[in-house]
């Protein structure tokens, strides 16, 4: 049978069968795949084709003919426009099912694993009001008003927000009111096309357990007239606000933060309690956005490892020690590896603050530090950025042969790729994969994979302690 020729702008009928890893609904028509944002499995809909390829197309929802049983009314009034969330129209229980399927499919298709042991997703305590950090681009409306929000789906048009249902609700007053202060100060909003103006982003952060807040303006340069006075006014107005900072980003870039942050008033960090420890968190520090789910996943990691106190542990990509320090309390010696010097500085301070003295933090690329440590760890924690591990890290681990590896990932495609390499020739076996929902209302999913060294490889380390 000859396939019909699809044309851009054409209307077709599609039934949505599942969800892609980017959050779009996925349907089939005329033996071709159609990706459609804002749809839910079970929806039958009229779709307008917007991008057509030989084997697939991207469409836009025009009319719902039949509504999925998983479809709900979004909690946000701009959910159909704002690009911050993809799944507010999907029942939360089904979001969890979709995320588990996303992990399974990545491990099967990319990793080549047969029936991988993927547990149900660790659900978030609440599907709303969870984000401890939000960073909003700023803009100017057609009438000259300062706006803050997220970009419209598929565009660079700013959707103005006065509150956001997924961020901690205690931050909402700052989001609504700080825009008015910027307006009254006549501070110029940055224009990225012309590379003119001053203020690029508004950053808000809160300690979920302590309530302490930070306010940060990302600026093109330091010359922001009256910022010291305004910063003091903000500290007086918001009792939980402990620090106001400027971060300078003078580059033509999509990156939000620049390399340097200056505290203008108050202190340069907030205090947060995490897993029974106290951490200092700065405006530009990486810290999981859902504190409670991160703590719950850590508890599972601790339970699965069942540490006895004699182990040597390495935490690669350790950041400020969020995983390193709680685990260090249960082992003989822990070492954290991190390429960012500022993060290591904070990790060392956090160790001292909590009286943990059996941990060492090293600055440098993991692929360079790991072979030079002078010891073979029994346990290695991997928590890399979205791009996954450098191939040299995988190769070194296969030579070192630690007894156990825990790979914590925020992108299951690179997780599957790296696990395939680690498990090559049966060297490691995946005993469990625990997904966790750090990002409700979005398609993102975190996962912790637990690996054990096979018996055949336990006595054949390529390195010895004197060689490393």
PDB file of N, CA and C in Angstrom, residues 265-359:
ATOM      1  N   UNK A 265      24.357  41.783  50.189  1.00  0.00           N
ATOM      2  CA  UNK A 265      23.834  42.002  51.543  1.00  0.00           C
ATOM      3  C   UNK A 265      23.539  40.653  52.175  1.00  0.00           C
ATOM      4  N   UNK A 266      23.673  40.597  53.498  1.00  0.00           N
ATOM      5  CA  UNK A 266      23.450  39.335  54.197  1.00  0.00           C
ATOM      6  C   UNK A 266      24.631  38.400  54.036  1.00  0.00           C
ATOM      7  N   UNK A 267      24.358  37.112  53.868  1.00  0.00           N
ATOM      8  CA  UNK A 267      25.407  36.094  53.747  1.00  0.00           C
ATOM      9  C   UNK A 267      25.335  35.459  52.365  1.00  0.00           C
ATOM     10  N   UNK A 268      26.445  34.854  51.892  1.00  0.00           N
ATOM     11  CA  UNK A 268      26.476  34.316  50.522  1.00  0.00           C
ATOM     12  C   UNK A 268      25.921  32.909  50.398  1.00  0.00           C
ATOM     13  N   UNK A 269      25.270  32.409  51.426  1.00  0.00           N
ATOM     14  CA  UNK A 269      24.769  31.037  51.381  1.00  0.00           C
ATOM     15  C   UNK A 269      23.553  30.917  52.297  1.00  0.00           C
ATOM     16  N   UNK A 270      22.769  29.878  52.053  1.00  0.00           N
ATOM     17  CA  UNK A 270      21.724  29.524  53.015  1.00  0.00           C
ATOM     18  C   UNK A 270      22.117  28.216  53.694  1.00  0.00           C
ATOM     19  N   UNK A 271      21.517  27.940  54.820  1.00  0.00           N
ATOM     20  CA  UNK A 271      21.731  26.672  55.523  1.00  0.00           C
ATOM     21  C   UNK A 271      20.584  25.734  55.174  1.00  0.00           C
ATOM     22  N   UNK A 272      20.918  24.478  54.905  1.00  0.00           N
ATOM     23  CA  UNK A 272      19.891  23.483  54.667  1.00  0.00           C
ATOM     24  C   UNK A 272      20.254  22.200  55.403  1.00  0.00           C
ATOM     25  N   UNK A 273      19.248  21.580  55.999  1.00  0.00           N
ATOM     26  CA  UNK A 273      19.436  20.286  56.633  1.00  0.00           C
ATOM     27  C   UNK A 273      19.116  19.196  55.619  1.00  0.00           C
ATOM     28  N   UNK A 274      20.056  18.283  55.439  1.00  0.00           N
ATOM     29  CA  UNK A 274      19.876  17.208  54.463  1.00  0.00           C
ATOM     30  C   UNK A 274      20.425  15.920  55.051  1.00  0.00           C
ATOM     31  N   UNK A 275      19.566  14.922  55.167  1.00  0.00           N
ATOM     32  CA  UNK A 275      19.962  13.601  55.672  1.00  0.00           C
ATOM     33  C   UNK A 275      20.617  13.703  57.047  1.00  0.00           C
ATOM     34  N   UNK A 276      20.103  14.587  57.897  1.00  0.00           N
ATOM     35  CA  UNK A 276      20.631  14.715  59.245  1.00  0.00           C
ATOM     36  C   UNK A 276      21.878  15.554  59.361  1.00  0.00           C
ATOM     37  N   UNK A 277      22.339  16.156  58.259  1.00  0.00           N
ATOM     38  CA  UNK A 277      23.531  17.000  58.259  1.00  0.00           C
ATOM     39  C   UNK A 277      23.146  18.413  57.851  1.00  0.00           C
ATOM     40  N   UNK A 278      24.009  19.372  58.197  1.00  0.00           N
ATOM     41  CA  UNK A 278      23.773  20.755  57.811  1.00  0.00           C
ATOM     42  C   UNK A 278      24.717  21.141  56.685  1.00  0.00           C
ATOM     43  N   UNK A 279      24.144  21.672  55.604  1.00  0.00           N
ATOM     44  CA  UNK A 279      24.928  22.071  54.442  1.00  0.00           C
ATOM     45  C   UNK A 279      24.796  23.570  54.217  1.00  0.00           C
ATOM     46  N   UNK A 280      25.881  24.157  53.695  1.00  0.00           N
ATOM     47  CA  UNK A 280      25.822  25.511  53.177  1.00  0.00           C
ATOM     48  C   UNK A 280      25.617  25.432  51.670  1.00  0.00           C
ATOM     49  N   UNK A 281      24.614  26.142  51.171  1.00  0.00           N
ATOM     50  CA  UNK A 281      24.286  26.105  49.746  1.00  0.00           C
ATOM     51  C   UNK A 281      24.316  27.534  49.215  1.00  0.00           C
ATOM     52  N   UNK A 282      25.129  27.763  48.201  1.00  0.00           N
ATOM     53  CA  UNK A 282      25.259  29.081  47.593  1.00  0.00           C
ATOM     54  C   UNK A 282      24.284  29.239  46.414  1.00  0.00           C
ATOM     55  N   UNK A 283      24.160  30.449  45.862  1.00  0.00           N
ATOM     56  CA  UNK A 283      23.206  30.649  44.762  1.00  0.00           C
ATOM     57  C   UNK A 283      23.492  29.778  43.547  1.00  0.00           C
ATOM     58  N   UNK A 284      24.781  29.551  43.242  1.00  0.00           N
ATOM     59  CA  UNK A 284      25.144  28.815  42.035  1.00  0.00           C
ATOM     60  C   UNK A 284      25.600  27.384  42.324  1.00  0.00           C
ATOM     61  N   UNK A 285      25.366  26.911  43.546  1.00  0.00           N
ATOM     62  CA  UNK A 285      25.715  25.541  43.919  1.00  0.00           C
ATOM     63  C   UNK A 285      24.743  24.551  43.289  1.00  0.00           C
ATOM     64  N   UNK A 286      25.280  23.418  42.794  1.00  0.00           N
ATOM     65  CA  UNK A 286      24.371  22.361  42.378  1.00  0.00           C
ATOM     66  C   UNK A 286      23.854  21.640  43.629  1.00  0.00           C
ATOM     67  N   UNK A 287      22.534  21.584  43.737  1.00  0.00           N
ATOM     68  CA  UNK A 287      21.869  20.885  44.833  1.00  0.00           C
ATOM     69  C   UNK A 287      20.542  20.407  44.266  1.00  0.00           C
ATOM     70  N   UNK A 288      20.197  19.145  44.501  1.00  0.00           N
ATOM     71  CA  UNK A 288      18.988  18.597  43.908  1.00  0.00           C
ATOM     72  C   UNK A 288      17.776  19.482  44.221  1.00  0.00           C
ATOM     73  N   UNK A 289      16.929  19.717  43.205  1.00  0.00           N
ATOM     74  CA  UNK A 289      15.835  20.672  43.372  1.00  0.00           C
ATOM     75  C   UNK A 289      14.711  20.135  44.254  1.00  0.00           C
ATOM     76  N   UNK A 290      14.655  18.807  44.439  1.00  0.00           N
ATOM     77  CA  UNK A 290      13.613  18.232  45.310  1.00  0.00           C
ATOM     78  C   UNK A 290      14.314  17.582  46.497  1.00  0.00           C
ATOM     79  N   UNK A 291      14.411  18.337  47.567  1.00  0.00           N
ATOM     80  CA  UNK A 291      15.195  17.917  48.725  1.00  0.00           C
ATOM     81  C   UNK A 291      14.687  16.606  49.305  1.00  0.00           C
ATOM     82  N   UNK A 292      13.388  16.485  49.505  1.00  0.00           N
ATOM     83  CA  UNK A 292      12.827  15.317  50.190  1.00  0.00           C
ATOM     84  C   UNK A 292      12.986  14.044  49.365  1.00  0.00           C
ATOM     85  N   UNK A 293      12.812  14.119  48.055  1.00  0.00           N
ATOM     86  CA  UNK A 293      12.995  12.928  47.221  1.00  0.00           C
ATOM     87  C   UNK A 293      14.459  12.522  47.177  1.00  0.00           C
ATOM     88  N   UNK A 294      15.350  13.502  47.162  1.00  0.00           N
ATOM     89  CA  UNK A 294      16.783  13.186  47.200  1.00  0.00           C
ATOM     90  C   UNK A 294      17.146  12.470  48.497  1.00  0.00           C
ATOM     91  N   UNK A 295      16.571  12.903  49.611  1.00  0.00           N
ATOM     92  CA  UNK A 295      16.821  12.224  50.886  1.00  0.00           C
ATOM     93  C   UNK A 295      16.289  10.796  50.860  1.00  0.00           C
ATOM     94  N   UNK A 296      15.107  10.613  50.254  1.00  0.00           N
ATOM     95  CA  UNK A 296      14.519   9.275  50.187  1.00  0.00           C
ATOM     96  C   UNK A 296      15.365   8.350  49.321  1.00  0.00           C
ATOM     97  N   UNK A 297      15.891   8.860  48.209  1.00  0.00           N
ATOM     98  CA  UNK A 297      16.753   8.035  47.359  1.00  0.00           C
ATOM     99  C   UNK A 297      18.057   7.694  48.076  1.00  0.00           C
ATOM    100  N   UNK A 298      18.598   8.648  48.829  1.00  0.00           N
ATOM    101  CA  UNK A 298      19.800   8.374  49.614  1.00  0.00           C
ATOM    102  C   UNK A 298      19.556   7.245  50.614  1.00  0.00           C
ATOM    103  N   UNK A 299      18.406   7.233  51.251  1.00  0.00           N
ATOM    104  CA  UNK A 299      18.087   6.157  52.197  1.00  0.00           C
ATOM    105  C   UNK A 299      18.083   4.792  51.505  1.00  0.00           C
ATOM    106  N   UNK A 300      17.563   4.750  50.276  1.00  0.00           N
ATOM    107  CA  UNK A 300      17.575   3.493  49.524  1.00  0.00           C
ATOM    108  C   UNK A 300      19.000   3.081  49.187  1.00  0.00           C
ATOM    109  N   UNK A 301      19.829   4.046  48.793  1.00  0.00           N
ATOM    110  CA  UNK A 301      21.237   3.738  48.504  1.00  0.00           C
ATOM    111  C   UNK A 301      21.936   3.186  49.736  1.00  0.00           C
ATOM    112  N   UNK A 302      21.725   3.824  50.880  1.00  0.00           N
ATOM    113  CA  UNK A 302      22.342   3.346  52.120  1.00  0.00           C
ATOM    114  C   UNK A 302      21.868   1.943  52.467  1.00  0.00           C
ATOM    115  N   UNK A 303      20.565   1.696  52.322  1.00  0.00           N
ATOM    116  CA  UNK A 303      20.021   0.378  52.640  1.00  0.00           C
ATOM    117  C   UNK A 303      20.566  -0.684  51.699  1.00  0.00           C
ATOM    118  N   UNK A 304      20.645  -0.370  50.408  1.00  0.00           N
ATOM    119  CA  UNK A 304      21.113  -1.345  49.418  1.00  0.00           C
ATOM    120  C   UNK A 304      22.589  -1.663  49.609  1.00  0.00           C
ATOM    121  N   UNK A 305      23.395  -0.652  49.940  1.00  0.00           N
ATOM    122  CA  UNK A 305      24.828  -0.886  50.151  1.00  0.00           C
ATOM    123  C   UNK A 305      25.109  -1.627  51.449  1.00  0.00           C
ATOM    124  N   UNK A 306      24.290  -1.377  52.476  1.00  0.00           N
ATOM    125  CA  UNK A 306      24.466  -2.052  53.767  1.00  0.00           C
ATOM    126  C   UNK A 306      25.926  -1.970  54.223  1.00  0.00           C
ATOM    127  N   UNK A 307      26.432  -0.757  54.289  1.00  0.00           N
ATOM    128  CA  UNK A 307      27.844  -0.526  54.615  1.00  0.00           C
ATOM    129  C   UNK A 307      28.146  -0.973  56.047  1.00  0.00           C
ATOM    130  N   UNK A 308      29.322  -1.586  56.232  1.00  0.00           N
ATOM    131  CA  UNK A 308      29.691  -2.185  57.515  1.00  0.00           C
ATOM    132  C   UNK A 308      30.728  -1.391  58.297  1.00  0.00           C
ATOM    133  N   UNK A 309      31.261  -0.325  57.698  1.00  0.00           N
ATOM    134  CA  UNK A 309      32.202   0.517  58.427  1.00  0.00           C
ATOM    135  C   UNK A 309      33.661   0.297  58.066  1.00  0.00           C
ATOM    136  N   UNK A 310      33.962  -0.713  57.269  1.00  0.00           N
ATOM    137  CA  UNK A 310      35.357  -0.992  56.923  1.00  0.00           C
ATOM    138  C   UNK A 310      35.684  -0.592  55.479  1.00  0.00           C
ATOM    139  N   UNK A 311      34.677  -0.110  54.735  1.00  0.00           N
ATOM    140  CA  UNK A 311      34.852   0.091  53.299  1.00  0.00           C
ATOM    141  C   UNK A 311      35.618   1.380  52.982  1.00  0.00           C
ATOM    142  N   UNK A 312      36.283   1.355  51.835  1.00  0.00           N
ATOM    143  CA  UNK A 312      36.824   2.554  51.204  1.00  0.00           C
ATOM    144  C   UNK A 312      35.855   2.947  50.097  1.00  0.00           C
ATOM    145  N   UNK A 313      35.401   4.203  50.118  1.00  0.00           N
ATOM    146  CA  UNK A 313      34.369   4.655  49.187  1.00  0.00           C
ATOM    147  C   UNK A 313      34.856   5.867  48.416  1.00  0.00           C
ATOM    148  N   UNK A 314      34.574   5.893  47.130  1.00  0.00           N
ATOM    149  CA  UNK A 314      34.863   7.047  46.274  1.00  0.00           C
ATOM    150  C   UNK A 314      33.551   7.575  45.720  1.00  0.00           C
ATOM    151  N   UNK A 315      33.335   8.878  45.857  1.00  0.00           N
ATOM    152  CA  UNK A 315      32.169   9.543  45.288  1.00  0.00           C
ATOM    153  C   UNK A 315      32.658  10.426  44.151  1.00  0.00           C
ATOM    154  N   UNK A 316      32.471   9.934  42.922  1.00  0.00           N
ATOM    155  CA  UNK A 316      32.880  10.707  41.754  1.00  0.00           C
ATOM    156  C   UNK A 316      31.789  11.725  41.405  1.00  0.00           C
ATOM    157  N   UNK A 317      32.227  12.891  40.939  1.00  0.00           N
ATOM    158  CA  UNK A 317      31.305  14.003  40.653  1.00  0.00           C
ATOM    159  C   UNK A 317      30.556  14.372  41.940  1.00  0.00           C
ATOM    160  N   UNK A 318      31.298  14.632  43.005  1.00  0.00           N
ATOM    161  CA  UNK A 318      30.704  14.706  44.348  1.00  0.00           C
ATOM    162  C   UNK A 318      30.039  16.027  44.658  1.00  0.00           C
ATOM    163  N   UNK A 319      30.279  17.093  43.872  1.00  0.00           N
ATOM    164  CA  UNK A 319      29.683  18.383  44.171  1.00  0.00           C
ATOM    165  C   UNK A 319      30.094  18.880  45.543  1.00  0.00           C
ATOM    166  N   UNK A 320      29.127  19.329  46.342  1.00  0.00           N
ATOM    167  CA  UNK A 320      29.408  19.870  47.671  1.00  0.00           C
ATOM    168  C   UNK A 320      29.361  18.787  48.750  1.00  0.00           C
ATOM    169  N   UNK A 321      29.313  17.522  48.319  1.00  0.00           N
ATOM    170  CA  UNK A 321      29.342  16.421  49.285  1.00  0.00           C
ATOM    171  C   UNK A 321      27.984  15.929  49.733  1.00  0.00           C
ATOM    172  N   UNK A 322      26.950  16.183  48.916  1.00  0.00           N
ATOM    173  CA  UNK A 322      25.588  15.827  49.314  1.00  0.00           C
ATOM    174  C   UNK A 322      25.441  14.333  49.586  1.00  0.00           C
ATOM    175  N   UNK A 323      26.050  13.503  48.747  1.00  0.00           N
ATOM    176  CA  UNK A 323      26.048  12.058  48.987  1.00  0.00           C
ATOM    177  C   UNK A 323      27.275  11.622  49.774  1.00  0.00           C
ATOM    178  N   UNK A 324      28.394  12.266  49.530  1.00  0.00           N
ATOM    179  CA  UNK A 324      29.652  11.847  50.156  1.00  0.00           C
ATOM    180  C   UNK A 324      29.571  11.862  51.676  1.00  0.00           C
ATOM    181  N   UNK A 325      29.086  12.954  52.225  1.00  0.00           N
ATOM    182  CA  UNK A 325      29.150  13.123  53.681  1.00  0.00           C
ATOM    183  C   UNK A 325      28.228  12.174  54.442  1.00  0.00           C
ATOM    184  N   UNK A 326      26.961  11.989  54.032  1.00  0.00           N
ATOM    185  CA  UNK A 326      26.144  10.987  54.735  1.00  0.00           C
ATOM    186  C   UNK A 326      26.731   9.581  54.643  1.00  0.00           C
ATOM    187  N   UNK A 327      27.290   9.228  53.478  1.00  0.00           N
ATOM    188  CA  UNK A 327      27.870   7.888  53.322  1.00  0.00           C
ATOM    189  C   UNK A 327      29.195   7.754  54.071  1.00  0.00           C
ATOM    190  N   UNK A 328      29.940   8.860  54.194  1.00  0.00           N
ATOM    191  CA  UNK A 328      31.218   8.817  54.905  1.00  0.00           C
ATOM    192  C   UNK A 328      31.040   8.380  56.358  1.00  0.00           C
ATOM    193  N   UNK A 329      29.891   8.676  56.940  1.00  0.00           N
ATOM    194  CA  UNK A 329      29.641   8.303  58.333  1.00  0.00           C
ATOM    195  C   UNK A 329      29.510   6.798  58.516  1.00  0.00           C
ATOM    196  N   UNK A 330      29.397   6.070  57.400  1.00  0.00           N
ATOM    197  CA  UNK A 330      29.162   4.637  57.482  1.00  0.00           C
ATOM    198  C   UNK A 330      30.309   3.812  56.913  1.00  0.00           C
ATOM    199  N   UNK A 331      31.443   4.464  56.544  1.00  0.00           N
ATOM    200  CA  UNK A 331      32.581   3.748  55.975  1.00  0.00           C
ATOM    201  C   UNK A 331      33.862   4.128  56.721  1.00  0.00           C
ATOM    202  N   UNK A 332      34.949   3.423  56.385  1.00  0.00           N
ATOM    203  CA  UNK A 332      36.232   3.738  57.028  1.00  0.00           C
ATOM    204  C   UNK A 332      36.823   5.027  56.472  1.00  0.00           C
ATOM    205  N   UNK A 333      36.765   5.181  55.140  1.00  0.00           N
ATOM    206  CA  UNK A 333      37.338   6.366  54.511  1.00  0.00           C
ATOM    207  C   UNK A 333      36.565   6.663  53.243  1.00  0.00           C
ATOM    208  N   UNK A 334      36.266   7.946  53.015  1.00  0.00           N
ATOM    209  CA  UNK A 334      35.572   8.371  51.802  1.00  0.00           C
ATOM    210  C   UNK A 334      36.396   9.430  51.099  1.00  0.00           C
ATOM    211  N   UNK A 335      36.328   9.422  49.760  1.00  0.00           N
ATOM    212  CA  UNK A 335      37.015  10.418  48.952  1.00  0.00           C
ATOM    213  C   UNK A 335      36.036  10.958  47.926  1.00  0.00           C
ATOM    214  N   UNK A 336      35.948  12.282  47.826  1.00  0.00           N
ATOM    215  CA  UNK A 336      35.092  12.916  46.833  1.00  0.00           C
ATOM    216  C   UNK A 336      35.934  13.533  45.732  1.00  0.00           C
ATOM    217  N   UNK A 337      35.522  13.328  44.493  1.00  0.00           N
ATOM    218  CA  UNK A 337      36.221  13.872  43.331  1.00  0.00           C
ATOM    219  C   UNK A 337      35.298  14.867  42.631  1.00  0.00           C
ATOM    220  N   UNK A 338      35.816  16.039  42.316  1.00  0.00           N
ATOM    221  CA  UNK A 338      34.963  17.079  41.724  1.00  0.00           C
ATOM    222  C   UNK A 338      35.831  18.060  40.944  1.00  0.00           C
ATOM    223  N   UNK A 339      35.385  18.417  39.740  1.00  0.00           N
ATOM    224  CA  UNK A 339      36.165  19.288  38.875  1.00  0.00           C
ATOM    225  C   UNK A 339      36.018  20.761  39.242  1.00  0.00           C
ATOM    226  N   UNK A 340      34.944  21.142  39.948  1.00  0.00           N
ATOM    227  CA  UNK A 340      34.702  22.540  40.286  1.00  0.00           C
ATOM    228  C   UNK A 340      35.358  22.905  41.620  1.00  0.00           C
ATOM    229  N   UNK A 341      36.385  23.766  41.621  1.00  0.00           N
ATOM    230  CA  UNK A 341      37.064  24.122  42.877  1.00  0.00           C
ATOM    231  C   UNK A 341      36.117  24.735  43.915  1.00  0.00           C
ATOM    232  N   UNK A 342      35.160  25.562  43.485  1.00  0.00           N
ATOM    233  CA  UNK A 342      34.248  26.192  44.443  1.00  0.00           C
ATOM    234  C   UNK A 342      33.390  25.147  45.146  1.00  0.00           C
ATOM    235  N   UNK A 343      32.971  24.109  44.416  1.00  0.00           N
ATOM    236  CA  UNK A 343      32.174  23.047  45.029  1.00  0.00           C
ATOM    237  C   UNK A 343      32.997  22.273  46.048  1.00  0.00           C
ATOM    238  N   UNK A 344      34.254  22.007  45.735  1.00  0.00           N
ATOM    239  CA  UNK A 344      35.119  21.299  46.676  1.00  0.00           C
ATOM    240  C   UNK A 344      35.354  22.137  47.926  1.00  0.00           C
ATOM    241  N   UNK A 345      35.516  23.433  47.747  1.00  0.00           N
ATOM    242  CA  UNK A 345      35.669  24.330  48.903  1.00  0.00           C
ATOM    243  C   UNK A 345      34.458  24.222  49.826  1.00  0.00           C
ATOM    244  N   UNK A 346      33.262  24.209  49.229  1.00  0.00           N
ATOM    245  CA  UNK A 346      32.050  24.069  50.031  1.00  0.00           C
ATOM    246  C   UNK A 346      31.966  22.692  50.675  1.00  0.00           C
ATOM    247  N   UNK A 347      32.371  21.657  49.947  1.00  0.00           N
ATOM    248  CA  UNK A 347      32.327  20.296  50.492  1.00  0.00           C
ATOM    249  C   UNK A 347      33.214  20.178  51.730  1.00  0.00           C
ATOM    250  N   UNK A 348      34.399  20.777  51.666  1.00  0.00           N
ATOM    251  CA  UNK A 348      35.320  20.738  52.810  1.00  0.00           C
ATOM    252  C   UNK A 348      34.711  21.478  53.999  1.00  0.00           C
ATOM    253  N   UNK A 349      34.113  22.644  53.738  1.00  0.00           N
ATOM    254  CA  UNK A 349      33.454  23.399  54.809  1.00  0.00           C
ATOM    255  C   UNK A 349      32.299  22.602  55.410  1.00  0.00           C
ATOM    256  N   UNK A 350      31.531  21.924  54.562  1.00  0.00           N
ATOM    257  CA  UNK A 350      30.409  21.130  55.057  1.00  0.00           C
ATOM    258  C   UNK A 350      30.884  19.941  55.893  1.00  0.00           C
ATOM    259  N   UNK A 351      32.004  19.356  55.519  1.00  0.00           N
ATOM    260  CA  UNK A 351      32.565  18.260  56.322  1.00  0.00           C
ATOM    261  C   UNK A 351      32.970  18.763  57.703  1.00  0.00           C
ATOM    262  N   UNK A 352      33.676  19.899  57.756  1.00  0.00           N
ATOM    263  CA  UNK A 352      34.084  20.470  59.045  1.00  0.00           C
ATOM    264  C   UNK A 352      32.868  20.849  59.888  1.00  0.00           C
ATOM    265  N   UNK A 353      31.861  21.443  59.226  1.00  0.00           N
ATOM    266  CA  UNK A 353      30.662  21.891  59.933  1.00  0.00           C
ATOM    267  C   UNK A 353      29.971  20.720  60.633  1.00  0.00           C
ATOM    268  N   UNK A 354      30.046  19.541  60.025  1.00  0.00           N
ATOM    269  CA  UNK A 354      29.366  18.366  60.572  1.00  0.00           C
ATOM    270  C   UNK A 354      30.297  17.417  61.324  1.00  0.00           C
ATOM    271  N   UNK A 355      31.553  17.845  61.535  1.00  0.00           N
ATOM    272  CA  UNK A 355      32.486  17.031  62.306  1.00  0.00           C
ATOM    273  C   UNK A 355      32.847  15.711  61.652  1.00  0.00           C
ATOM    274  N   UNK A 356      32.870  15.670  60.330  1.00  0.00           N
ATOM    275  CA  UNK A 356      33.207  14.443  59.602  1.00  0.00           C
ATOM    276  C   UNK A 356      34.660  14.551  59.157  1.00  0.00           C
ATOM    277  N   UNK A 357      35.530  13.715  59.709  1.00  0.00           N
ATOM    278  CA  UNK A 357      36.969  13.849  59.455  1.00  0.00           C
ATOM    279  C   UNK A 357      37.570  12.661  58.710  1.00  0.00           C
ATOM    280  N   UNK A 358      36.741  11.729  58.238  1.00  0.00           N
ATOM    281  CA  UNK A 358      37.277  10.586  57.487  1.00  0.00           C
ATOM    282  C   UNK A 358      36.998  10.729  55.993  1.00  0.00           C
ATOM    283  N   UNK A 359      36.985  11.968  55.513  1.00  0.00           N
ATOM    284  CA  UNK A 359      36.687  12.228  54.109  1.00  0.00           C
ATOM    285  C   UNK A 359      37.713  13.200  53.542  1.00  0.00           C
TER     286      UNK A 359
END
